[in-house]
mmCIF file of C-alpha atoms and ligand atoms in Angstrom:
data_model
loop_
_atom_site.group_PDB
_atom_site.id
_atom_site.type_symbol
_atom_site.label_atom_id
_atom_site.label_comp_id
_atom_site.label_asym_id
_atom_site.label_seq_id
_atom_site.Cartn_x
_atom_site.Cartn_y
_atom_site.Cartn_z
ATOM 1 C CA MET A 1 18.513 -23.209 -39.175
ATOM 2 C CA ALA A 2 20.713 -24.469 -36.315
ATOM 3 C CA ASN A 3 22.324 -21.075 -35.740
ATOM 4 C CA GLU A 4 19.111 -19.143 -36.150
ATOM 5 C CA LYS A 5 18.576 -16.658 -33.322
ATOM 6 C CA PRO A 6 15.520 -17.900 -31.421
ATOM 7 C CA ASP A 7 12.398 -15.800 -31.040
ATOM 8 C CA ILE A 8 11.642 -15.518 -27.337
ATOM 9 C CA LEU A 9 8.442 -14.232 -25.851
ATOM 10 C CA ILE A 10 8.491 -12.488 -22.495
ATOM 11 C CA VAL A 11 5.054 -12.882 -20.933
ATOM 12 C CA GLY A 12 4.424 -10.446 -18.093
ATOM 13 C CA ALA A 13 6.992 -8.057 -16.684
ATOM 14 C CA ALA A 14 9.844 -7.042 -19.048
ATOM 15 C CA LYS A 15 12.404 -6.828 -16.243
ATOM 16 C CA PRO A 16 15.777 -5.294 -17.197
ATOM 17 C CA VAL A 17 17.951 -8.225 -16.037
ATOM 18 C CA ILE A 18 15.856 -10.615 -18.128
ATOM 19 C CA VAL A 19 15.612 -8.397 -21.213
ATOM 20 C CA GLU A 20 19.346 -7.580 -21.102
ATOM 21 C CA GLY A 21 20.207 -11.234 -20.454
ATOM 22 C CA LEU A 22 18.213 -12.477 -23.426
ATOM 23 C CA THR A 23 18.729 -9.730 -25.989
ATOM 24 C CA PRO A 24 22.179 -10.896 -27.224
ATOM 25 C CA HIS A 25 20.829 -14.425 -27.664
ATOM 26 C CA GLY A 26 17.422 -13.986 -29.252
ATOM 27 C CA THR A 27 14.786 -11.798 -30.802
ATOM 28 C CA ILE A 28 12.614 -10.620 -27.954
ATOM 29 C CA HIS A 29 8.863 -10.037 -28.073
ATOM 30 C CA HIS A 30 6.910 -8.752 -25.110
ATOM 31 C CA LEU A 31 3.360 -9.717 -24.236
ATOM 32 C CA ALA A 32 2.104 -7.478 -21.430
ATOM 33 C CA ASP A 33 -0.715 -8.600 -19.161
ATOM 34 C CA GLN A 34 -3.276 -6.202 -20.573
ATOM 35 C CA GLN A 35 -2.780 -7.443 -24.173
ATOM 36 C CA ASP A 36 -4.814 -10.177 -25.869
ATOM 37 C CA GLY A 37 -2.405 -13.121 -25.846
ATOM 38 C CA THR A 38 -3.962 -15.110 -28.693
ATOM 39 C CA ALA A 39 -4.074 -12.103 -31.009
ATOM 40 C CA PHE A 40 -0.525 -11.090 -30.043
ATOM 41 C CA VAL A 41 1.075 -14.451 -30.800
ATOM 42 C CA ALA A 42 -0.911 -15.144 -34.000
ATOM 43 C CA PRO A 43 1.627 -13.503 -36.379
ATOM 44 C CA LEU A 44 4.571 -14.935 -34.364
ATOM 45 C CA ALA A 45 3.216 -18.426 -33.796
ATOM 46 C CA GLU A 46 5.563 -20.174 -36.249
ATOM 47 C CA ARG A 47 8.618 -18.438 -34.770
ATOM 48 C CA ILE A 48 8.413 -18.490 -31.004
ATOM 49 C CA ARG A 49 10.737 -21.116 -29.490
ATOM 50 C CA GLY A 50 11.081 -19.890 -25.934
ATOM 51 C CA ILE A 51 8.965 -18.159 -23.318
ATOM 52 C CA ALA A 52 9.954 -16.344 -20.139
ATOM 53 C CA LEU A 53 6.933 -16.169 -17.839
ATOM 54 C CA VAL A 54 7.592 -13.317 -15.448
ATOM 55 C CA GLN A 55 5.290 -12.203 -12.623
ATOM 56 C CA SER A 56 2.305 -12.351 -14.901
ATOM 57 C CA GLY A 57 -1.395 -12.543 -14.149
ATOM 58 C CA ARG A 58 -1.503 -15.013 -17.043
ATOM 59 C CA ARG A 59 -1.194 -18.808 -16.828
ATOM 60 C CA LEU A 60 0.532 -20.785 -19.551
ATOM 61 C CA THR A 61 -2.217 -23.237 -20.388
ATOM 62 C CA ALA A 62 -2.119 -26.178 -22.776
ATOM 63 C CA GLU A 63 -4.397 -24.125 -25.029
ATOM 64 C CA PHE A 64 -1.942 -21.221 -25.198
ATOM 65 C CA MET A 65 1.169 -23.373 -25.619
ATOM 66 C CA SER A 66 -0.496 -25.387 -28.387
ATOM 67 C CA LEU A 67 -0.765 -22.159 -30.419
ATOM 68 C CA LEU A 68 3.050 -22.262 -30.696
ATOM 69 C CA PRO A 69 4.161 -25.327 -32.683
ATOM 70 C CA ARG A 70 7.896 -24.558 -32.334
ATOM 71 C CA LEU A 71 7.838 -23.887 -28.605
ATOM 72 C CA GLU A 72 10.774 -25.676 -26.912
ATOM 73 C CA ILE A 73 11.060 -24.165 -23.467
ATOM 74 C CA VAL A 74 9.161 -22.159 -20.867
ATOM 75 C CA SER A 75 11.319 -20.464 -18.248
ATOM 76 C CA ASN A 76 9.191 -19.596 -15.235
ATOM 77 C CA PHE A 77 10.224 -16.789 -12.897
ATOM 78 C CA GLY A 78 9.597 -18.153 -9.379
ATOM 79 C CA VAL A 79 10.113 -21.511 -7.753
ATOM 80 C CA GLY A 80 6.370 -22.105 -7.857
ATOM 81 C CA TYR A 81 5.255 -23.028 -11.367
ATOM 82 C CA ASP A 82 1.543 -23.606 -10.802
ATOM 83 C CA THR A 83 1.389 -20.880 -13.473
ATOM 84 C CA VAL A 84 2.402 -23.385 -16.187
ATOM 85 C CA ASP A 85 0.701 -26.608 -17.263
ATOM 86 C CA ALA A 86 3.984 -28.470 -16.819
ATOM 87 C CA ALA A 87 2.421 -31.927 -17.145
ATOM 88 C CA TRP A 88 1.082 -31.016 -20.606
ATOM 89 C CA ALA A 89 4.398 -29.425 -21.540
ATOM 90 C CA GLY A 90 6.225 -32.607 -20.502
ATOM 91 C CA GLN A 91 3.907 -34.748 -22.613
ATOM 92 C CA HIS A 92 4.547 -32.492 -25.609
ATOM 93 C CA GLY A 93 8.330 -32.309 -25.364
ATOM 94 C CA ILE A 94 8.411 -28.750 -24.025
ATOM 95 C CA MET A 95 10.982 -28.053 -21.306
ATOM 96 C CA VAL A 96 9.833 -26.120 -18.212
ATOM 97 C CA THR A 97 12.270 -24.490 -15.803
ATOM 98 C CA ASN A 98 11.799 -22.559 -12.546
ATOM 99 C CA THR A 99 14.016 -20.603 -10.135
ATOM 100 C CA PRO A 100 14.661 -22.832 -7.097
ATOM 101 C CA ASP A 101 17.298 -22.397 -4.363
ATOM 102 C CA VAL A 102 18.230 -18.770 -5.081
ATOM 103 C CA LEU A 103 15.245 -17.675 -2.969
ATOM 104 C CA ASN A 104 15.304 -20.248 -0.144
ATOM 105 C CA GLU A 105 16.932 -18.081 2.504
ATOM 106 C CA GLU A 106 14.929 -14.946 1.612
ATOM 107 C CA VAL A 107 11.569 -16.712 1.778
ATOM 108 C CA ALA A 108 12.591 -18.397 5.035
ATOM 109 C CA ASP A 109 13.611 -14.993 6.461
ATOM 110 C CA THR A 110 10.208 -13.595 5.495
ATOM 111 C CA ALA A 111 8.436 -16.616 6.975
ATOM 112 C CA LEU A 112 10.077 -15.979 10.343
ATOM 113 C CA GLY A 113 9.301 -12.272 10.014
ATOM 114 C CA LEU A 114 5.641 -13.010 9.352
ATOM 115 C CA LEU A 115 5.528 -15.503 12.208
ATOM 116 C CA LEU A 116 7.037 -12.998 14.651
ATOM 117 C CA CYS A 117 4.785 -10.193 13.401
ATOM 118 C CA THR A 118 1.740 -12.392 13.929
ATOM 119 C CA VAL A 119 2.650 -13.879 17.297
ATOM 120 C CA ARG A 120 4.045 -10.697 18.870
ATOM 121 C CA GLU A 121 1.600 -8.306 17.088
ATOM 122 C CA LEU A 122 4.517 -6.204 15.843
ATOM 123 C CA PRO A 123 2.636 -4.365 13.032
ATOM 124 C CA GLN A 124 -0.225 -3.557 15.415
ATOM 125 C CA ALA A 125 2.221 -2.295 18.051
ATOM 126 C CA GLU A 126 3.929 -0.100 15.465
ATOM 127 C CA ARG A 127 0.576 1.331 14.388
ATOM 128 C CA TYR A 128 -0.135 1.988 18.084
ATOM 129 C CA VAL A 129 2.974 4.149 18.456
ATOM 130 C CA ARG A 130 2.205 6.109 15.285
ATOM 131 C CA ALA A 131 -1.353 6.706 16.433
ATOM 132 C CA GLY A 132 0.052 8.428 19.553
ATOM 133 C CA LYS A 133 -1.557 5.878 21.860
ATOM 134 C CA TRP A 134 1.616 4.901 23.774
ATOM 135 C CA VAL A 135 1.542 8.160 25.744
ATOM 136 C CA GLU A 136 -1.914 7.160 26.999
ATOM 137 C CA LYS A 137 -1.058 3.608 28.025
ATOM 138 C CA ASN A 138 1.327 0.752 27.300
ATOM 139 C CA TYR A 139 0.597 -1.599 24.443
ATOM 140 C CA PRO A 140 -0.977 -4.807 25.843
ATOM 141 C CA LEU A 141 1.072 -7.979 26.238
ATOM 142 C CA SER A 142 1.083 -10.321 23.267
ATOM 143 C CA GLN A 143 1.244 -14.034 22.602
ATOM 144 C CA SER A 144 4.702 -15.667 22.548
ATOM 145 C CA LEU A 145 6.671 -18.119 20.457
ATOM 146 C CA ARG A 146 8.158 -19.436 23.682
ATOM 147 C CA ASP A 147 5.374 -21.886 24.441
ATOM 148 C CA ARG A 148 4.671 -23.039 20.897
ATOM 149 C CA THR A 149 5.516 -25.929 18.591
ATOM 150 C CA VAL A 150 5.544 -25.221 14.862
ATOM 151 C CA GLY A 151 4.207 -27.787 12.415
ATOM 152 C CA VAL A 152 5.756 -27.140 9.016
ATOM 153 C CA VAL A 153 3.507 -28.244 6.152
ATOM 154 C CA GLY A 154 5.927 -29.087 3.311
ATOM 155 C CA MET A 155 9.543 -29.944 4.132
ATOM 156 C CA GLY A 156 11.156 -29.017 0.815
ATOM 157 C CA ARG A 157 14.114 -26.695 0.363
ATOM 158 C CA ILE A 158 12.381 -23.652 1.850
ATOM 159 C CA GLY A 159 10.714 -25.714 4.593
ATOM 160 C CA LYS A 160 14.161 -26.900 5.682
ATOM 161 C CA ALA A 161 15.507 -23.322 5.718
ATOM 162 C CA ILE A 162 12.548 -22.311 7.900
ATOM 163 C CA GLY A 163 13.201 -25.314 10.176
ATOM 164 C CA ARG A 164 16.839 -24.261 10.671
ATOM 165 C CA ARG A 165 15.739 -20.778 11.731
ATOM 166 C CA LEU A 166 13.110 -22.113 14.133
ATOM 167 C CA GLU A 167 15.725 -24.397 15.708
ATOM 168 C CA ALA A 168 17.982 -21.383 16.238
ATOM 169 C CA PHE A 169 15.019 -19.638 17.886
ATOM 170 C CA GLY A 170 14.671 -22.599 20.274
ATOM 171 C CA VAL A 171 11.235 -23.494 18.899
ATOM 172 C CA PRO A 172 10.326 -27.201 18.523
ATOM 173 C CA VAL A 173 9.597 -28.219 14.910
ATOM 174 C CA VAL A 174 7.573 -31.114 13.502
ATOM 175 C CA TYR A 175 6.423 -31.577 9.924
ATOM 176 C CA HIS A 176 3.955 -33.032 7.501
ATOM 177 C CA SER A 177 4.611 -33.771 3.845
ATOM 178 C CA ARG A 178 3.575 -36.486 1.411
ATOM 179 C CA HIS A 179 6.609 -38.596 2.366
ATOM 180 C CA PRO A 180 9.153 -38.432 5.190
ATOM 181 C CA GLN A 181 12.219 -36.455 4.057
ATOM 182 C CA ALA A 182 15.616 -38.164 4.093
ATOM 183 C CA GLY A 183 18.022 -36.611 6.581
ATOM 184 C CA VAL A 184 15.342 -34.640 8.444
ATOM 185 C CA ALA A 185 15.272 -35.394 12.169
ATOM 186 C CA TYR A 186 12.043 -33.553 13.083
ATOM 187 C CA LYS A 187 9.061 -35.723 13.976
ATOM 188 C CA TYR A 188 7.095 -36.648 10.837
ATOM 189 C CA TYR A 189 3.296 -36.759 10.696
ATOM 190 C CA PRO A 190 1.798 -38.632 7.748
ATOM 191 C CA ASP A 191 -1.571 -37.164 8.804
ATOM 192 C CA LEU A 192 -1.998 -33.378 8.605
ATOM 193 C CA VAL A 193 -5.043 -33.273 10.912
ATOM 194 C CA GLY A 194 -3.117 -35.257 13.511
ATOM 195 C CA MET A 195 -0.226 -32.789 13.325
ATOM 196 C CA ALA A 196 -2.566 -29.779 13.485
ATOM 197 C CA ARG A 197 -4.012 -31.215 16.703
ATOM 198 C CA ASP A 198 -0.548 -31.476 18.297
ATOM 199 C CA VAL A 199 0.884 -28.039 17.358
ATOM 200 C CA ASP A 200 0.072 -24.369 18.001
ATOM 201 C CA VAL A 201 1.373 -23.001 14.694
ATOM 202 C CA LEU A 202 1.006 -24.320 11.163
ATOM 203 C CA MET A 203 3.629 -22.934 8.790
ATOM 204 C CA VAL A 204 2.504 -23.704 5.233
ATOM 205 C CA ILE A 205 5.215 -23.927 2.560
ATOM 206 C CA VAL A 206 4.073 -26.516 -0.003
ATOM 207 C CA PRO A 207 3.864 -26.012 -3.786
ATOM 208 C CA GLY A 208 0.544 -24.756 -5.180
ATOM 209 C CA GLY A 209 -1.525 -26.512 -7.833
ATOM 210 C CA ALA A 210 -4.262 -29.139 -7.900
ATOM 211 C CA ALA A 211 -2.496 -31.581 -5.548
ATOM 212 C CA THR A 212 -2.511 -29.110 -2.630
ATOM 213 C CA LYS A 213 -5.705 -27.161 -3.337
ATOM 214 C CA HIS A 214 -7.504 -26.434 -0.046
ATOM 215 C CA LEU A 215 -5.141 -28.729 1.863
ATOM 216 C CA ILE A 216 -5.752 -26.395 4.804
ATOM 217 C CA ASN A 217 -9.503 -26.782 5.189
ATOM 218 C CA ALA A 218 -12.084 -26.406 7.952
ATOM 219 C CA GLU A 219 -11.138 -29.769 9.465
ATOM 220 C CA VAL A 220 -7.437 -28.860 9.720
ATOM 221 C CA LEU A 221 -8.273 -25.450 11.204
ATOM 222 C CA ALA A 222 -10.608 -27.033 13.773
ATOM 223 C CA ALA A 223 -7.804 -29.436 14.732
ATOM 224 C CA LEU A 224 -5.367 -26.501 15.089
ATOM 225 C CA GLY A 225 -7.754 -25.095 17.660
ATOM 226 C CA PRO A 226 -8.456 -21.844 19.524
ATOM 227 C CA ASN A 227 -4.813 -21.140 20.420
ATOM 228 C CA GLY A 228 -3.659 -21.945 16.869
ATOM 229 C CA ILE A 229 -1.921 -19.675 14.398
ATOM 230 C CA LEU A 230 -1.806 -20.266 10.648
ATOM 231 C CA ILE A 231 1.073 -18.848 8.605
ATOM 232 C CA ASN A 232 0.746 -19.203 4.832
ATOM 233 C CA MET A 233 3.924 -18.648 2.809
ATOM 234 C CA ALA A 234 2.879 -21.032 0.008
ATOM 235 C CA ARG A 235 0.033 -20.194 -2.360
ATOM 236 C CA GLY A 236 -3.428 -18.819 -1.681
ATOM 237 C CA SER A 237 -4.895 -21.934 -3.298
ATOM 238 C CA VAL A 238 -3.502 -24.155 -0.527
ATOM 239 C CA VAL A 239 -5.849 -22.626 2.057
ATOM 240 C CA ASP A 240 -9.631 -22.697 1.800
ATOM 241 C CA GLU A 241 -9.906 -18.936 2.279
ATOM 242 C CA GLU A 242 -13.620 -19.002 3.098
ATOM 243 C CA ALA A 243 -13.051 -21.656 5.755
ATOM 244 C CA LEU A 244 -10.151 -19.600 7.131
ATOM 245 C CA ILE A 245 -12.253 -16.432 7.370
ATOM 246 C CA LYS A 246 -14.974 -18.361 9.169
ATOM 247 C CA ALA A 247 -12.441 -19.975 11.525
ATOM 248 C CA LEU A 248 -11.031 -16.534 12.370
ATOM 249 C CA GLN A 249 -14.473 -14.980 12.837
ATOM 250 C CA ASP A 250 -15.677 -17.868 15.017
ATOM 251 C CA LYS A 251 -12.383 -17.965 16.958
ATOM 252 C CA THR A 252 -11.890 -21.580 15.903
ATOM 253 C CA ILE A 253 -8.249 -20.479 15.563
ATOM 254 C CA LEU A 254 -6.495 -17.535 17.198
ATOM 255 C CA THR A 255 -5.024 -15.685 14.260
ATOM 256 C CA ALA A 256 -3.194 -15.908 10.929
ATOM 257 C CA GLY A 257 -0.278 -14.403 9.049
ATOM 258 C CA LEU A 258 -0.732 -14.498 5.288
ATOM 259 C CA ASP A 259 1.733 -13.686 2.519
ATOM 260 C CA VAL A 260 -0.476 -15.163 -0.203
ATOM 261 C CA PHE A 261 -4.162 -15.067 -1.113
ATOM 262 C CA ALA A 262 -6.599 -16.897 -3.350
ATOM 263 C CA LYS A 263 -7.135 -14.021 -5.805
ATOM 264 C CA GLU A 264 -4.073 -11.787 -5.583
ATOM 265 C CA PRO A 265 -3.824 -8.854 -5.392
ATOM 266 C CA GLN A 266 -7.383 -8.888 -4.043
ATOM 267 C CA VAL A 267 -7.544 -9.461 -0.289
ATOM 268 C CA PRO A 268 -11.001 -10.305 1.080
ATOM 269 C CA GLN A 269 -12.672 -7.452 2.933
ATOM 270 C CA GLU A 270 -13.300 -9.767 5.893
ATOM 271 C CA LEU A 271 -9.535 -10.218 6.377
ATOM 272 C CA LEU A 272 -8.808 -6.511 5.936
ATOM 273 C CA ALA A 273 -11.368 -5.796 8.638
ATOM 274 C CA MET A 274 -9.604 -7.996 11.213
ATOM 275 C CA ASP A 275 -6.908 -6.111 13.074
ATOM 276 C CA HIS A 276 -5.331 -9.197 14.625
ATOM 277 C CA VAL A 277 -4.346 -10.908 11.352
ATOM 278 C CA VAL A 278 -1.137 -9.895 9.579
ATOM 279 C CA LEU A 279 -1.300 -9.456 5.811
ATOM 280 C CA PHE A 280 1.725 -9.223 3.500
ATOM 281 C CA PRO A 281 1.549 -8.466 -0.257
ATOM 282 C CA HIS A 282 3.190 -11.726 -1.465
ATOM 283 C CA LEU A 283 6.707 -10.536 -0.708
ATOM 284 C CA GLY A 284 8.353 -13.783 0.392
ATOM 285 C CA SER A 285 11.203 -13.480 -2.106
ATOM 286 C CA GLY A 286 10.757 -9.754 -2.679
ATOM 287 C CA SER A 287 14.153 -8.235 -1.989
ATOM 288 C CA ILE A 288 16.275 -6.508 -4.628
ATOM 289 C CA HIS A 289 19.049 -9.082 -4.064
ATOM 290 C CA THR A 290 16.916 -12.192 -4.428
ATOM 291 C CA ARG A 291 14.665 -10.976 -7.226
ATOM 292 C CA LYS A 292 17.807 -10.146 -9.220
ATOM 293 C CA ALA A 293 19.075 -13.711 -8.742
ATOM 294 C CA MET A 294 15.663 -15.040 -9.821
ATOM 295 C CA ASP A 295 15.627 -12.760 -12.887
ATOM 296 C CA GLN A 296 19.112 -13.964 -13.804
ATOM 297 C CA LEU A 297 18.209 -17.635 -13.493
ATOM 298 C CA THR A 298 15.047 -17.090 -15.555
ATOM 299 C CA ALA A 299 17.185 -15.662 -18.378
ATOM 300 C CA ASP A 300 20.064 -18.126 -17.905
ATOM 301 C CA ASN A 301 17.811 -21.151 -18.369
ATOM 302 C CA LEU A 302 16.808 -19.865 -21.808
ATOM 303 C CA VAL A 303 20.348 -18.846 -22.757
ATOM 304 C CA SER A 304 21.702 -22.250 -21.733
ATOM 305 C CA TRP A 305 18.960 -24.060 -23.613
ATOM 306 C CA PHE A 306 19.469 -22.179 -26.858
ATOM 307 C CA ALA A 307 23.251 -22.602 -26.565
ATOM 308 C CA GLY A 308 22.570 -26.348 -26.695
ATOM 309 C CA LYS A 309 23.660 -26.891 -23.092
ATOM 310 C CA GLY A 310 20.280 -28.000 -21.747
ATOM 311 C CA PRO A 311 18.256 -26.396 -18.963
ATOM 312 C CA ILE A 312 19.863 -25.355 -15.664
ATOM 313 C CA THR A 313 16.888 -25.969 -13.378
ATOM 314 C CA PRO A 314 14.267 -28.163 -15.065
ATOM 315 C CA VAL A 315 11.088 -28.975 -13.101
ATOM 316 C CA PRO A 316 10.377 -32.638 -12.233
ATOM 317 C CA GLU A 317 7.673 -32.958 -14.921
ATOM 318 C CA THR A 318 10.287 -32.241 -17.617
ATOM 319 C CA PRO A 319 13.447 -34.049 -16.461
ATOM 320 C CA TRP A 320 16.772 -33.517 -18.166
ATOM 321 C CA PRO A 321 18.394 -35.470 -19.733
ATOM 322 C CA ARG A 322 15.101 -36.657 -21.136
ATOM 323 C CA LYS A 323 13.969 -40.106 -20.085
ATOM 324 C CA GLY A 324 13.726 -42.934 -22.609
HETATM 325 C C1 LIG B 1 7.370 -14.777 -6.536
HETATM 326 C C2 LIG B 1 7.053 -17.022 -5.464
HETATM 327 O O1 LIG B 1 7.014 -13.613 -5.880
HETATM 328 O O2 LIG B 1 8.946 -18.079 -6.349
HETATM 329 C C3 LIG B 1 7.771 -18.155 -6.091
HETATM 330 O O3 LIG B 1 7.125 -19.180 -6.313
HETATM 331 O O4 LIG B 1 5.990 -17.137 -4.950
HETATM 332 C C4 LIG B 1 7.657 -15.706 -5.419
HETATM 333 O O5 LIG B 1 9.014 -15.801 -5.193
HETATM 334 C C5 LIG B 1 6.284 -15.075 -7.471
HETATM 335 O O6 LIG B 1 6.569 -16.166 -8.259
HETATM 336 C C6 LIG B 1 6.018 -13.839 -8.299
HETATM 337 O O7 LIG B 1 5.125 -14.021 -9.270
#
């Protein structure tokens, strides 16, 4: 069976680069979000050896993966893989890959865009012009980046790319992460509340998942204070959204720029009602250029695996070569 063409399941969006990349190398099945996953895989369960998880509303749980006894690899579209129970996969010999690096610069660009939009009220000013209000009077003066220090929460690959941009903007940067990062000269805060107290902007760019759930809570927001701005480029789960709404309503913090939300694509009515917050539809990596690179890497991980060459970008829970 060594040369058998693998059966590969695409869960979520059947994007052309992924379908075309995989088709010569496997038999492709497509599970769309609206279909019943358990019923769909039942007749295929003994055959499926690979999964591409692509911008899906579905999570790959232990329960779902255990329906597929021959599953070898899950290739996740996106650097964030809170969508896959990678710890369970690792314990059961299933490889998990993601799409790191190819999106670093794009997400960092968007982070700076969101920061500037929020601080300088650029979307509101644009709406002002379109509403014909400029002819009546000038748009009011905004806040500035010039008198602010940014505390980056999470100094991974994208955090570093954001830091480089902020440096070029002449904005002081400090950071918080679980451990100090080698080769990073910015001041390190082991304590997030302590950092929030010292800065005027929190830029959140940590992975999602249980370890960071509600990391940004009422206490952190209170420490950020009435001049503080929260920018979330990470995952909705990282911010306690209820606490954030309350902090914005009570003016505990000044404002927020959000690319991600707890229950996407639903955005709480309370946030929609606030004109001073800036809301993006999770578009951090969403350019044609970068999404194509992510699509390609999603497919290439599977192609490489089934060619016997191992994964290209395994996640830390499923190291390669395998340990022990
Ligand atoms: C994607 C992302 O938009 O890579 C990530 O982790 O958040 C984004 O680049 C997302 O994965 C799409 O589902």
